[in-house]
XYZ file of C-alpha atoms in Angstrom:
83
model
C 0.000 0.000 0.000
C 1.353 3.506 -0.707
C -0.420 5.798 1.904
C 1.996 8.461 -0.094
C -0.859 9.002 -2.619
C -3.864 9.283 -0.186
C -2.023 12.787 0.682
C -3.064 14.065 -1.714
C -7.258 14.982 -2.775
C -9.352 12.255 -4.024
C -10.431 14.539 -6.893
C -6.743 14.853 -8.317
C -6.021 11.229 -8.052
C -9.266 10.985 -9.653
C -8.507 13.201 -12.733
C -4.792 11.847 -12.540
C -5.999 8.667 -13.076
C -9.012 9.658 -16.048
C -6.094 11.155 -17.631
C -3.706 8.880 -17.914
C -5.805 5.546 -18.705
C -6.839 7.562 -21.322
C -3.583 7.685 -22.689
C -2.479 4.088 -22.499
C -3.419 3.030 -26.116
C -0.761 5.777 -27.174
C 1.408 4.779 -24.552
C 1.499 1.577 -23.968
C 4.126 1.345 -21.253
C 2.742 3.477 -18.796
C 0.730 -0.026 -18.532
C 4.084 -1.087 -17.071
C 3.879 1.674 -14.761
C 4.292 1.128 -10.569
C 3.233 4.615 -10.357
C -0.561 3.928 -12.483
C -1.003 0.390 -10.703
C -0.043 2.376 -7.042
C -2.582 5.032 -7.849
C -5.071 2.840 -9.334
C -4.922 0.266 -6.426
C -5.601 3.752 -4.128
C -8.340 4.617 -6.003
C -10.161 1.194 -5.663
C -9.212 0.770 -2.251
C -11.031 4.324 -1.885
C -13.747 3.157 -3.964
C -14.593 0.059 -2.078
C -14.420 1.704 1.316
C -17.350 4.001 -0.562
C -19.279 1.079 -1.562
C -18.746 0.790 -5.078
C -18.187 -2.645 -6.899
C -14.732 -2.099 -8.743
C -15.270 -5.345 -10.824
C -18.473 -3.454 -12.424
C -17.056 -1.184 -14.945
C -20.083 0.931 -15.274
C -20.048 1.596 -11.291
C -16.152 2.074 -11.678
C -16.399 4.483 -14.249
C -19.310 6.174 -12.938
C -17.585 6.519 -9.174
C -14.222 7.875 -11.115
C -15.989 10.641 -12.841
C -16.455 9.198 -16.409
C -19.707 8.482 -18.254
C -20.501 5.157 -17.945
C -20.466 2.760 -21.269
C -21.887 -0.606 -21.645
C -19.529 -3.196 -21.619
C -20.716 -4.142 -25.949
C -20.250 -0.443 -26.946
C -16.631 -0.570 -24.559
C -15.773 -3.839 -26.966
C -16.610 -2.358 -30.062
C -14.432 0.676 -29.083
C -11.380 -1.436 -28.655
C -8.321 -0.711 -30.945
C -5.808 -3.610 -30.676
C -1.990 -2.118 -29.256
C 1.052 -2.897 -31.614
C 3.820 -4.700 -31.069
């Protein structure tokens, strides 16, 4: 556990977060990245404390601040990453 990130607002970690999983089709190795797994394992922690099913996408998404999508229209969104 890194207690390091709860220092800091729930609503930055939040948009930190948004932000970044956003960019991991561009940038694949922030995948690879202790600091987004540390920050997203915060976040869920948080979440779960709150009451919020982290395995449901649409509650996930919905909690961090992003319009929910349905899990088909999610699929049919997908890109596939390059080698």
């Amino acid at each position: 556990m890194n207690a390091q990130l709860e220092r800091y607002p729930l609503a930055e970690r939040k948009l930190l977060y948004r932000v970044l999983h956003r960019e991991l089709i561009d940038t694949p190795e922030l995948m690879d990245s202790v600091f987004l797994h540390e920050l997203q394992q915060s976040l869920q922690r948080q979440a779960v404390a709150e009451g919020v099913d982290v395995s449901d996408h649409g509650a996930w998404d919905h909690w961090l601040g992003n319009d929910p999508v349905a899990c088909d229209a999610r699929m049919a969104q997908r890109r596939v990453l390059s080698d």
